[in-house]
Amino acid sequence: MKIELASSYGFCFGVKRAIKIAENAKDASTIGPLIHNNEEINRLEQNFNVKTLDGINDLTDEKKAIIRTHGITKADLESLKNSGINIIDATCPFVTKPQQICEKMSDEGYDIVIFGDENHPEIKGVKSYAKGKVFVVLDESELENIRLSQRVAVLSQTTRKFEKFSQIVNFLMLKVKEVRVFNTICNATFENQEATRELSTRADVMIIIGGKNSSNTKQLYYISKQFCDDSYLIENEAELEKSWFEAKNLCGVAAGASTPDWVIQRVVDKINLIKGEM
Amino acid sequence: MKIELASSYGFCFGVKRAIKIAENAKDASTIGPLIHNNEEINRLEQNFNVKTLDGINDLTDEKKAIIRTHGITKADLESLKNSGINIIDATCPFVTKPQQICEKMSDEGYDIVIFGDENHPEIKGVKSYAKGKVFVVLDESELENIRLSQRVAVLSQTTRKFEKFSQIVNFLMLKVKEVRVFNTICNATFENQEATRELSTRADVMIIIGGKNSSNTKQLYYISKQFCDDSYLIENEAELEKSWFEAKNLCGVAAGASTPDWVIQRVVDKINLIKGEM
């Protein structure tokens, strides 16, 4: 069995940047998980004493608060500012952008449509910057019975699939006169998705590595599953099962934007070990 | 053989309005054909002495100039204004709109992409309102090697098919950060297209009536041809051929937005006559 890594995988610019920021902010606390990867969060706590709080209400006598890559709501940011705490902003710049777009378009009188998961922290943050009407949807059908203004601005969670975004835009084009489209799907996400797609069409088993709460990792898994039935989403090497690799010729490996190289390496080493035992 | 008219066909709002304007402008001259229908243009000349000029250069001692439904270029409009002639504007309001959008978006620094035929008078007019970069395309492939700004406004010739417009928008969404989409395809066009599509899936012969220089009529013909091999585009009843109707069960009839009811009626009468002879 051959093992092949996707041509694009793992850490994106925003995650690398956030980790660097956290490593330089010893003893700080992040408001929610810095990135959606427990392995890396544990490493930051062990090596740099960077703790993870559930939200701003859990702050007690902390001196430094790190804003996670996914950003926080405008209200939470205001509270932090008022509290006088030292704020260290690790929001991915590709997430700050949709926040700004949402605020500006709202100011200009557009209804806002956000393609994304309304329970995801990134989207909670982005949505909080809208002043007027804002709708968060995962599918265009959710807009069917909504009365929209004739001027709609539409943007996407950074980690979503382009095809669905484009379906939502098409739906809006038929419904309203002006659709102002901001393609806020980040390039790294797009590249990881394309690489996973390509590899999964050739592999007969696919291992997707990343946090199970990671939106972009889950997208990779869904894409892979479309082309390769035997696709598995794992957080670390302990989850690998020997039976997955029996009678397989090509094992593809892909990883989400928040998956550190050292976790990927451990998984690959373990697959090689299993392969040796077969 | 049954004869069935499409559930939506013929004259749109803009054409009806232009004809009313022309009928009230006896002895005037239009700058280019008022609408793309020779039958109706001849009627206007015979009954109201409304003549058709090729362009503003053909104006001599005319007192009144009618601007055609498709509009004219900004430069031509300026010349007319400077000449002191009495200008009667029969531009379809749904064409004035993309002219205004083109000018405004250009002013705001957007590159402009127009989906349409650059040789069509409507598009010559709309395009003339752009001050910066403007690209007229019939297919997204024409944009592949063009260096676009990250902010693009896109609009359509009023008579085009939505599916292709949406493909162009999708292409742009992948290429630039902001795509400001103005769906300027007019409703009447869209409704005539949908009705033609529906009827052509059921009919075994389709007669599309309208000017052979009429963009919207040609679109109806292309749509019809997709679903019904035996589709024919004719300008009047003289073009009908008996052989088209042999062994057919359902004859569908559709007509472009510039096709007058009296022409449609003559065609239907003639098909009935042919039917009687079979």
PDB file of C-alpha atoms in Angstrom, chain B:
ATOM      1  CA  MET B   1     -52.617  18.438 -34.787  1.00  0.00           C
ATOM      2  CA  LYS B   2     -53.211  20.751 -31.848  1.00  0.00           C
ATOM      3  CA  ILE B   3     -51.868  24.320 -31.891  1.00  0.00           C
ATOM      4  CA  GLU B   4     -50.835  25.775 -28.536  1.00  0.00           C
ATOM      5  CA  LEU B   5     -49.496  29.240 -27.711  1.00  0.00           C
ATOM      6  CA  ALA B   6     -46.798  29.556 -25.048  1.00  0.00           C
ATOM      7  CA  SER B   7     -48.253  30.700 -21.715  1.00  0.00           C
ATOM      8  CA  SER B   8     -46.262  33.932 -22.090  1.00  0.00           C
ATOM      9  CA  TYR B   9     -45.319  35.419 -25.455  1.00  0.00           C
ATOM     10  CA  GLY B  10     -45.016  38.551 -27.528  1.00  0.00           C
ATOM     11  CA  PHE B  11     -44.976  42.242 -26.702  1.00  0.00           C
ATOM     12  CA  CYS B  12     -43.305  43.309 -23.505  1.00  0.00           C
ATOM     13  CA  PHE B  13     -43.919  46.494 -21.573  1.00  0.00           C
ATOM     14  CA  GLY B  14     -41.029  48.374 -23.218  1.00  0.00           C
ATOM     15  CA  VAL B  15     -42.132  47.551 -26.756  1.00  0.00           C
ATOM     16  CA  LYS B  16     -45.786  48.432 -26.121  1.00  0.00           C
ATOM     17  CA  ARG B  17     -44.655  51.720 -24.609  1.00  0.00           C
ATOM     18  CA  ALA B  18     -42.347  52.518 -27.551  1.00  0.00           C
ATOM     19  CA  ILE B  19     -45.063  51.823 -30.128  1.00  0.00           C
ATOM     20  CA  LYS B  20     -47.502  54.055 -28.281  1.00  0.00           C
ATOM     21  CA  ILE B  21     -44.838  56.785 -28.213  1.00  0.00           C
ATOM     22  CA  ALA B  22     -44.147  56.365 -31.963  1.00  0.00           C
ATOM     23  CA  GLU B  23     -47.836  56.402 -32.863  1.00  0.00           C
ATOM     24  CA  ASN B  24     -48.063  59.736 -31.069  1.00  0.00           C
ATOM     25  CA  ALA B  25     -45.014  61.123 -32.881  1.00  0.00           C
ATOM     26  CA  LYS B  26     -46.303  61.389 -36.423  1.00  0.00           C
ATOM     27  CA  ASP B  27     -43.652  62.276 -39.053  1.00  0.00           C
ATOM     28  CA  ALA B  28     -40.771  61.627 -36.625  1.00  0.00           C
ATOM     29  CA  SER B  29     -37.656  59.582 -37.455  1.00  0.00           C
ATOM     30  CA  THR B  30     -36.215  56.890 -35.244  1.00  0.00           C
ATOM     31  CA  ILE B  31     -32.452  56.561 -34.797  1.00  0.00           C
ATOM     32  CA  GLY B  32     -32.102  52.923 -35.899  1.00  0.00           C
ATOM     33  CA  PRO B  33     -35.109  50.556 -35.918  1.00  0.00           C
ATOM     34  CA  LEU B  34     -37.515  51.341 -33.037  1.00  0.00           C
ATOM     35  CA  ILE B  35     -37.866  47.614 -32.293  1.00  0.00           C
ATOM     36  CA  HIS B  36     -36.417  44.545 -33.999  1.00  0.00           C
ATOM     37  CA  ASN B  37     -39.525  43.728 -35.994  1.00  0.00           C
ATOM     38  CA  ASN B  38     -39.759  44.737 -39.624  1.00  0.00           C
ATOM     39  CA  GLU B  39     -43.492  44.042 -39.887  1.00  0.00           C
ATOM     40  CA  GLU B  40     -44.323  46.500 -37.141  1.00  0.00           C
ATOM     41  CA  ILE B  41     -41.786  49.073 -38.351  1.00  0.00           C
ATOM     42  CA  ASN B  42     -43.422  49.010 -41.786  1.00  0.00           C
ATOM     43  CA  ARG B  43     -46.823  49.479 -40.201  1.00  0.00           C
ATOM     44  CA  LEU B  44     -45.588  52.509 -38.252  1.00  0.00           C
ATOM     45  CA  GLU B  45     -44.163  54.037 -41.423  1.00  0.00           C
ATOM     46  CA  GLN B  46     -47.321  53.410 -43.447  1.00  0.00           C
ATOM     47  CA  ASN B  47     -49.825  54.507 -40.810  1.00  0.00           C
ATOM     48  CA  PHE B  48     -47.908  57.233 -38.952  1.00  0.00           C
ATOM     49  CA  ASN B  49     -45.143  58.276 -41.338  1.00  0.00           C
ATOM     50  CA  VAL B  50     -42.530  57.300 -38.737  1.00  0.00           C
ATOM     51  CA  LYS B  51     -39.320  56.735 -40.683  1.00  0.00           C
ATOM     52  CA  THR B  52     -36.262  54.723 -39.671  1.00  0.00           C
ATOM     53  CA  LEU B  53     -32.770  56.175 -40.050  1.00  0.00           C
ATOM     54  CA  ASP B  54     -29.540  54.197 -39.798  1.00  0.00           C
ATOM     55  CA  GLY B  55     -28.002  56.567 -37.286  1.00  0.00           C
ATOM     56  CA  ILE B  56     -27.688  60.197 -36.235  1.00  0.00           C
ATOM     57  CA  ASN B  57     -25.508  60.960 -39.265  1.00  0.00           C
ATOM     58  CA  ASP B  58     -28.549  60.418 -41.491  1.00  0.00           C
ATOM     59  CA  LEU B  59     -30.468  63.217 -39.832  1.00  0.00           C
ATOM     60  CA  THR B  60     -31.010  66.159 -42.221  1.00  0.00           C
ATOM     61  CA  ASP B  61     -33.921  68.513 -41.635  1.00  0.00           C
ATOM     62  CA  GLU B  62     -35.943  66.272 -39.267  1.00  0.00           C
ATOM     63  CA  LYS B  63     -37.856  68.015 -36.497  1.00  0.00           C
ATOM     64  CA  LYS B  64     -38.331  65.004 -34.177  1.00  0.00           C
ATOM     65  CA  ALA B  65     -35.971  62.118 -33.383  1.00  0.00           C
ATOM     66  CA  ILE B  66     -37.219  59.033 -31.578  1.00  0.00           C
ATOM     67  CA  ILE B  67     -34.687  57.058 -29.533  1.00  0.00           C
ATOM     68  CA  ARG B  68     -35.266  53.353 -30.142  1.00  0.00           C
ATOM     69  CA  THR B  69     -36.205  50.855 -27.367  1.00  0.00           C
ATOM     70  CA  HIS B  70     -32.590  49.610 -27.256  1.00  0.00           C
ATOM     71  CA  GLY B  71     -31.263  53.081 -26.451  1.00  0.00           C
ATOM     72  CA  ILE B  72     -28.338  54.861 -28.102  1.00  0.00           C
ATOM     73  CA  THR B  73     -24.805  55.707 -27.030  1.00  0.00           C
ATOM     74  CA  LYS B  74     -24.099  58.507 -24.628  1.00  0.00           C
ATOM     75  CA  ALA B  75     -22.153  60.350 -27.357  1.00  0.00           C
ATOM     76  CA  ASP B  76     -25.066  60.112 -29.803  1.00  0.00           C
ATOM     77  CA  LEU B  77     -27.427  61.394 -27.137  1.00  0.00           C
ATOM     78  CA  GLU B  78     -25.130  64.367 -26.514  1.00  0.00           C
ATOM     79  CA  SER B  79     -24.997  65.115 -30.263  1.00  0.00           C
ATOM     80  CA  LEU B  80     -28.781  64.993 -30.500  1.00  0.00           C
ATOM     81  CA  LYS B  81     -29.117  67.344 -27.547  1.00  0.00           C
ATOM     82  CA  ASN B  82     -26.621  69.766 -29.080  1.00  0.00           C
ATOM     83  CA  SER B  83     -28.410  69.686 -32.442  1.00  0.00           C
ATOM     84  CA  GLY B  84     -31.523  71.176 -30.873  1.00  0.00           C
ATOM     85  CA  ILE B  85     -33.814  68.536 -32.395  1.00  0.00           C
ATOM     86  CA  ASN B  86     -36.929  67.522 -30.460  1.00  0.00           C
ATOM     87  CA  ILE B  87     -35.874  64.269 -28.741  1.00  0.00           C
ATOM     88  CA  ILE B  88     -38.540  61.674 -28.020  1.00  0.00           C
ATOM     89  CA  ASP B  89     -37.096  58.976 -25.788  1.00  0.00           C
ATOM     90  CA  ALA B  90     -38.563  55.523 -26.335  1.00  0.00           C
ATOM     91  CA  THR B  91     -35.676  53.728 -24.625  1.00  0.00           C
ATOM     92  CA  CYS B  92     -37.101  50.830 -22.634  1.00  0.00           C
ATOM     93  CA  PRO B  93     -36.824  51.700 -18.920  1.00  0.00           C
ATOM     94  CA  PHE B  94     -35.274  48.259 -18.407  1.00  0.00           C
ATOM     95  CA  VAL B  95     -32.466  49.357 -20.732  1.00  0.00           C
ATOM     96  CA  THR B  96     -32.055  52.807 -19.177  1.00  0.00           C
ATOM     97  CA  LYS B  97     -31.394  50.990 -15.888  1.00  0.00           C
ATOM     98  CA  PRO B  98     -28.234  49.085 -17.006  1.00  0.00           C
ATOM     99  CA  GLN B  99     -26.989  52.307 -18.651  1.00  0.00           C
ATOM    100  CA  GLN B 100     -27.280  54.033 -15.252  1.00  0.00           C
ATOM    101  CA  ILE B 101     -25.727  51.077 -13.404  1.00  0.00           C
ATOM    102  CA  CYS B 102     -22.823  51.013 -15.837  1.00  0.00           C
ATOM    103  CA  GLU B 103     -22.150  54.716 -15.317  1.00  0.00           C
ATOM    104  CA  LYS B 104     -22.509  54.584 -11.519  1.00  0.00           C
ATOM    105  CA  MET B 105     -20.355  51.476 -11.004  1.00  0.00           C
ATOM    106  CA  SER B 106     -17.737  52.927 -13.302  1.00  0.00           C
ATOM    107  CA  ASP B 107     -17.758  56.119 -11.230  1.00  0.00           C
ATOM    108  CA  GLU B 108     -17.270  54.013  -8.089  1.00  0.00           C
ATOM    109  CA  GLY B 109     -14.170  52.391  -9.587  1.00  0.00           C
ATOM    110  CA  TYR B 110     -15.502  48.982 -10.522  1.00  0.00           C
ATOM    111  CA  ASP B 111     -14.395  47.172 -13.655  1.00  0.00           C
ATOM    112  CA  ILE B 112     -17.527  46.406 -15.659  1.00  0.00           C
ATOM    113  CA  VAL B 113     -18.394  43.078 -17.230  1.00  0.00           C
ATOM    114  CA  ILE B 114     -21.397  43.041 -19.550  1.00  0.00           C
ATOM    115  CA  PHE B 115     -22.859  39.736 -20.635  1.00  0.00           C
ATOM    116  CA  GLY B 116     -24.113  40.389 -24.137  1.00  0.00           C
ATOM    117  CA  ASP B 117     -23.423  40.881 -27.804  1.00  0.00           C
ATOM    118  CA  GLU B 118     -21.122  43.831 -28.375  1.00  0.00           C
ATOM    119  CA  ASN B 119     -22.609  44.444 -31.804  1.00  0.00           C
ATOM    120  CA  HIS B 120     -26.136  44.768 -30.461  1.00  0.00           C
ATOM    121  CA  PRO B 121     -27.355  48.379 -30.185  1.00  0.00           C
ATOM    122  CA  GLU B 122     -28.514  47.903 -26.580  1.00  0.00           C
ATOM    123  CA  ILE B 123     -25.024  46.851 -25.552  1.00  0.00           C
ATOM    124  CA  LYS B 124     -23.319  49.576 -27.583  1.00  0.00           C
ATOM    125  CA  GLY B 125     -25.498  52.016 -25.648  1.00  0.00           C
ATOM    126  CA  VAL B 126     -24.944  50.489 -22.199  1.00  0.00           C
ATOM    127  CA  LYS B 127     -21.202  50.111 -22.729  1.00  0.00           C
ATOM    128  CA  SER B 128     -20.858  53.757 -23.750  1.00  0.00           C
ATOM    129  CA  TYR B 129     -21.773  54.782 -20.193  1.00  0.00           C
ATOM    130  CA  ALA B 130     -18.658  53.138 -18.696  1.00  0.00           C
ATOM    131  CA  LYS B 131     -15.785  55.444 -17.943  1.00  0.00           C
ATOM    132  CA  GLY B 132     -13.172  52.890 -16.893  1.00  0.00           C
ATOM    133  CA  LYS B 133     -12.532  49.317 -17.976  1.00  0.00           C
ATOM    134  CA  VAL B 134     -15.452  47.512 -19.554  1.00  0.00           C
ATOM    135  CA  PHE B 135     -15.576  44.026 -21.065  1.00  0.00           C
ATOM    136  CA  VAL B 136     -18.430  42.679 -23.159  1.00  0.00           C
ATOM    137  CA  VAL B 137     -18.539  38.876 -23.283  1.00  0.00           C
ATOM    138  CA  LEU B 138     -20.827  36.091 -24.393  1.00  0.00           C
ATOM    139  CA  ASP B 139     -18.942  33.430 -22.461  1.00  0.00           C
ATOM    140  CA  GLU B 140     -16.810  33.327 -19.307  1.00  0.00           C
ATOM    141  CA  SER B 141     -13.891  31.865 -21.286  1.00  0.00           C
ATOM    142  CA  GLU B 142     -13.411  35.308 -22.837  1.00  0.00           C
ATOM    143  CA  LEU B 143     -12.436  36.609 -19.395  1.00  0.00           C
ATOM    144  CA  GLU B 144      -9.771  33.996 -18.751  1.00  0.00           C
ATOM    145  CA  ASN B 145      -6.768  36.015 -19.849  1.00  0.00           C
ATOM    146  CA  ILE B 146      -8.042  39.387 -18.758  1.00  0.00           C
ATOM    147  CA  ARG B 147      -6.534  41.126 -15.762  1.00  0.00           C
ATOM    148  CA  LEU B 148      -9.507  42.325 -13.739  1.00  0.00           C
ATOM    149  CA  SER B 149      -9.633  44.576 -10.704  1.00  0.00           C
ATOM    150  CA  GLN B 150     -10.681  42.882  -7.425  1.00  0.00           C
ATOM    151  CA  ARG B 151     -13.985  44.765  -7.629  1.00  0.00           C
ATOM    152  CA  VAL B 152     -16.142  43.909 -10.602  1.00  0.00           C
ATOM    153  CA  ALA B 153     -19.708  44.905 -11.400  1.00  0.00           C
ATOM    154  CA  VAL B 154     -21.509  42.578 -13.771  1.00  0.00           C
ATOM    155  CA  LEU B 155     -24.740  43.058 -15.684  1.00  0.00           C
ATOM    156  CA  SER B 156     -26.541  41.466 -18.578  1.00  0.00           C
ATOM    157  CA  GLN B 157     -28.128  42.408 -21.861  1.00  0.00           C
ATOM    158  CA  THR B 158     -31.855  42.433 -20.997  1.00  0.00           C
ATOM    159  CA  THR B 159     -32.667  39.607 -23.391  1.00  0.00           C
ATOM    160  CA  ARG B 160     -30.087  36.988 -22.444  1.00  0.00           C
ATOM    161  CA  LYS B 161     -30.472  33.566 -20.860  1.00  0.00           C
ATOM    162  CA  PHE B 162     -30.077  33.440 -17.092  1.00  0.00           C
ATOM    163  CA  GLU B 163     -28.076  30.175 -17.024  1.00  0.00           C
ATOM    164  CA  LYS B 164     -25.137  31.635 -18.939  1.00  0.00           C
ATOM    165  CA  PHE B 165     -25.275  34.849 -16.900  1.00  0.00           C
ATOM    166  CA  SER B 166     -24.982  32.782 -13.764  1.00  0.00           C
ATOM    167  CA  GLN B 167     -21.994  30.861 -15.187  1.00  0.00           C
ATOM    168  CA  ILE B 168     -20.225  34.144 -15.826  1.00  0.00           C
ATOM    169  CA  VAL B 169     -20.953  35.287 -12.279  1.00  0.00           C
ATOM    170  CA  ASN B 170     -19.600  32.003 -10.891  1.00  0.00           C
ATOM    171  CA  PHE B 171     -16.440  32.406 -12.906  1.00  0.00           C
ATOM    172  CA  LEU B 172     -15.975  35.939 -11.568  1.00  0.00           C
ATOM    173  CA  MET B 173     -16.629  34.817  -7.969  1.00  0.00           C
ATOM    174  CA  LEU B 174     -13.625  32.523  -8.247  1.00  0.00           C
ATOM    175  CA  LYS B 175     -11.460  35.216  -9.751  1.00  0.00           C
ATOM    176  CA  VAL B 176     -12.097  38.428  -7.821  1.00  0.00           C
ATOM    177  CA  LYS B 177     -12.971  39.389  -4.254  1.00  0.00           C
ATOM    178  CA  GLU B 178     -16.143  41.369  -4.856  1.00  0.00           C
ATOM    179  CA  VAL B 179     -18.649  40.743  -7.617  1.00  0.00           C
ATOM    180  CA  ARG B 180     -21.519  43.180  -7.695  1.00  0.00           C
ATOM    181  CA  VAL B 181     -24.226  41.429  -9.639  1.00  0.00           C
ATOM    182  CA  PHE B 182     -27.086  43.296 -11.268  1.00  0.00           C
ATOM    183  CA  ASN B 183     -29.560  40.914 -12.803  1.00  0.00           C
ATOM    184  CA  THR B 184     -30.744  43.145 -15.619  1.00  0.00           C
ATOM    185  CA  ILE B 185     -32.352  40.353 -17.625  1.00  0.00           C
ATOM    186  CA  CYS B 186     -35.882  41.647 -17.979  1.00  0.00           C
ATOM    187  CA  ASN B 187     -38.792  39.736 -16.494  1.00  0.00           C
ATOM    188  CA  ALA B 188     -40.773  39.619 -19.715  1.00  0.00           C
ATOM    189  CA  THR B 189     -37.772  38.030 -21.422  1.00  0.00           C
ATOM    190  CA  PHE B 190     -37.417  35.579 -18.589  1.00  0.00           C
ATOM    191  CA  GLU B 191     -41.133  34.710 -18.636  1.00  0.00           C
ATOM    192  CA  ASN B 192     -41.232  34.264 -22.416  1.00  0.00           C
ATOM    193  CA  GLN B 193     -38.157  32.030 -22.128  1.00  0.00           C
ATOM    194  CA  GLU B 194     -39.630  29.878 -19.366  1.00  0.00           C
ATOM    195  CA  ALA B 195     -42.927  29.529 -21.251  1.00  0.00           C
ATOM    196  CA  THR B 196     -41.100  28.599 -24.463  1.00  0.00           C
ATOM    197  CA  ARG B 197     -38.977  26.079 -22.612  1.00  0.00           C
ATOM    198  CA  GLU B 198     -42.018  24.442 -21.047  1.00  0.00           C
ATOM    199  CA  LEU B 199     -43.986  24.256 -24.290  1.00  0.00           C
ATOM    200  CA  SER B 200     -41.020  22.994 -26.331  1.00  0.00           C
ATOM    201  CA  THR B 201     -40.589  19.985 -24.032  1.00  0.00           C
ATOM    202  CA  ARG B 202     -44.110  18.879 -25.003  1.00  0.00           C
ATOM    203  CA  ALA B 203     -44.466  19.995 -28.635  1.00  0.00           C
ATOM    204  CA  ASP B 204     -43.149  18.075 -31.632  1.00  0.00           C
ATOM    205  CA  VAL B 205     -42.923  21.171 -33.802  1.00  0.00           C
ATOM    206  CA  MET B 206     -42.235  24.714 -32.535  1.00  0.00           C
ATOM    207  CA  ILE B 207     -42.788  27.956 -34.445  1.00  0.00           C
ATOM    208  CA  ILE B 208     -40.951  30.955 -32.973  1.00  0.00           C
ATOM    209  CA  ILE B 209     -42.142  34.246 -34.438  1.00  0.00           C
ATOM    210  CA  GLY B 210     -40.036  37.395 -34.411  1.00  0.00           C
ATOM    211  CA  GLY B 211     -37.388  39.496 -36.103  1.00  0.00           C
ATOM    212  CA  LYS B 212     -34.287  37.601 -37.189  1.00  0.00           C
ATOM    213  CA  ASN B 213     -32.268  40.540 -35.827  1.00  0.00           C
ATOM    214  CA  SER B 214     -34.105  40.328 -32.481  1.00  0.00           C
ATOM    215  CA  SER B 215     -31.864  39.085 -29.671  1.00  0.00           C
ATOM    216  CA  ASN B 216     -34.697  37.940 -27.418  1.00  0.00           C
ATOM    217  CA  THR B 217     -36.418  36.084 -30.273  1.00  0.00           C
ATOM    218  CA  LYS B 218     -33.196  34.281 -31.147  1.00  0.00           C
ATOM    219  CA  GLN B 219     -32.840  33.217 -27.498  1.00  0.00           C
ATOM    220  CA  LEU B 220     -36.348  31.737 -27.623  1.00  0.00           C
ATOM    221  CA  TYR B 221     -35.350  29.838 -30.735  1.00  0.00           C
ATOM    222  CA  TYR B 222     -32.165  28.449 -29.097  1.00  0.00           C
ATOM    223  CA  ILE B 223     -34.118  27.357 -26.022  1.00  0.00           C
ATOM    224  CA  SER B 224     -36.798  25.725 -28.126  1.00  0.00           C
ATOM    225  CA  LYS B 225     -34.232  23.921 -30.269  1.00  0.00           C
ATOM    226  CA  GLN B 226     -32.739  22.356 -27.122  1.00  0.00           C
ATOM    227  CA  PHE B 227     -35.958  20.477 -26.427  1.00  0.00           C
ATOM    228  CA  CYS B 228     -37.652  20.250 -29.794  1.00  0.00           C
ATOM    229  CA  ASP B 229     -35.570  19.413 -32.863  1.00  0.00           C
ATOM    230  CA  ASP B 230     -38.197  20.727 -35.246  1.00  0.00           C
ATOM    231  CA  SER B 231     -38.052  24.355 -34.175  1.00  0.00           C
ATOM    232  CA  TYR B 232     -38.344  27.157 -36.753  1.00  0.00           C
ATOM    233  CA  LEU B 233     -37.734  30.881 -36.464  1.00  0.00           C
ATOM    234  CA  ILE B 234     -39.907  32.926 -38.831  1.00  0.00           C
ATOM    235  CA  GLU B 235     -40.721  36.600 -39.280  1.00  0.00           C
ATOM    236  CA  ASN B 236     -44.133  36.099 -40.870  1.00  0.00           C
ATOM    237  CA  GLU B 237     -46.636  33.541 -42.158  1.00  0.00           C
ATOM    238  CA  ALA B 238     -45.156  33.526 -45.681  1.00  0.00           C
ATOM    239  CA  GLU B 239     -42.198  31.519 -44.407  1.00  0.00           C
ATOM    240  CA  LEU B 240     -44.287  28.587 -43.129  1.00  0.00           C
ATOM    241  CA  GLU B 241     -43.782  25.282 -44.948  1.00  0.00           C
ATOM    242  CA  LYS B 242     -46.358  22.503 -45.073  1.00  0.00           C
ATOM    243  CA  SER B 243     -43.767  19.752 -44.588  1.00  0.00           C
ATOM    244  CA  TRP B 244     -42.954  21.031 -41.069  1.00  0.00           C
ATOM    245  CA  PHE B 245     -46.335  19.923 -39.799  1.00  0.00           C
ATOM    246  CA  GLU B 246     -46.619  16.483 -41.339  1.00  0.00           C
ATOM    247  CA  ALA B 247     -47.312  13.732 -38.786  1.00  0.00           C
ATOM    248  CA  LYS B 248     -47.103  16.178 -35.870  1.00  0.00           C
ATOM    249  CA  ASN B 249     -49.406  16.095 -32.865  1.00  0.00           C
ATOM    250  CA  LEU B 250     -48.665  19.324 -31.062  1.00  0.00           C
ATOM    251  CA  CYS B 251     -47.514  22.564 -32.699  1.00  0.00           C
ATOM    252  CA  GLY B 252     -46.189  25.070 -30.159  1.00  0.00           C
ATOM    253  CA  VAL B 253     -46.138  28.786 -30.986  1.00  0.00           C
ATOM    254  CA  ALA B 254     -43.932  31.311 -29.207  1.00  0.00           C
ATOM    255  CA  ALA B 255     -43.071  34.909 -30.061  1.00  0.00           C
ATOM    256  CA  GLY B 256     -40.415  37.442 -29.119  1.00  0.00           C
ATOM    257  CA  ALA B 257     -41.019  40.593 -27.107  1.00  0.00           C
ATOM    258  CA  SER B 258     -41.109  42.729 -30.257  1.00  0.00           C
ATOM    259  CA  THR B 259     -43.574  40.576 -32.199  1.00  0.00           C
ATOM    260  CA  PRO B 260     -47.004  42.212 -32.578  1.00  0.00           C
ATOM    261  CA  ASP B 261     -50.173  40.226 -31.927  1.00  0.00           C
ATOM    262  CA  TRP B 262     -51.416  40.792 -35.480  1.00  0.00           C
ATOM    263  CA  VAL B 263     -48.362  38.996 -36.906  1.00  0.00           C
ATOM    264  CA  ILE B 264     -48.827  36.107 -34.455  1.00  0.00           C
ATOM    265  CA  GLN B 265     -52.503  35.890 -35.417  1.00  0.00           C
ATOM    266  CA  ARG B 266     -51.663  35.671 -39.133  1.00  0.00           C
ATOM    267  CA  VAL B 267     -49.187  32.869 -38.456  1.00  0.00           C
ATOM    268  CA  VAL B 268     -51.697  30.895 -36.390  1.00  0.00           C
ATOM    269  CA  ASP B 269     -54.370  31.386 -39.074  1.00  0.00           C
ATOM    270  CA  LYS B 270     -51.979  30.114 -41.734  1.00  0.00           C
ATOM    271  CA  ILE B 271     -51.012  27.033 -39.666  1.00  0.00           C
ATOM    272  CA  ASN B 272     -54.719  26.284 -39.264  1.00  0.00           C
ATOM    273  CA  LEU B 273     -55.124  26.583 -43.031  1.00  0.00           C
ATOM    274  CA  ILE B 274     -52.212  24.188 -43.660  1.00  0.00           C
ATOM    275  CA  LYS B 275     -53.680  21.829 -41.067  1.00  0.00           C
ATOM    276  CA  GLY B 276     -57.001  21.865 -42.918  1.00  0.00           C
ATOM    277  CA  GLU B 277     -55.244  20.894 -46.140  1.00  0.00           C
ATOM    278  CA  MET B 278     -53.485  17.921 -44.561  1.00  0.00           C
TER     279      MET B 278
END
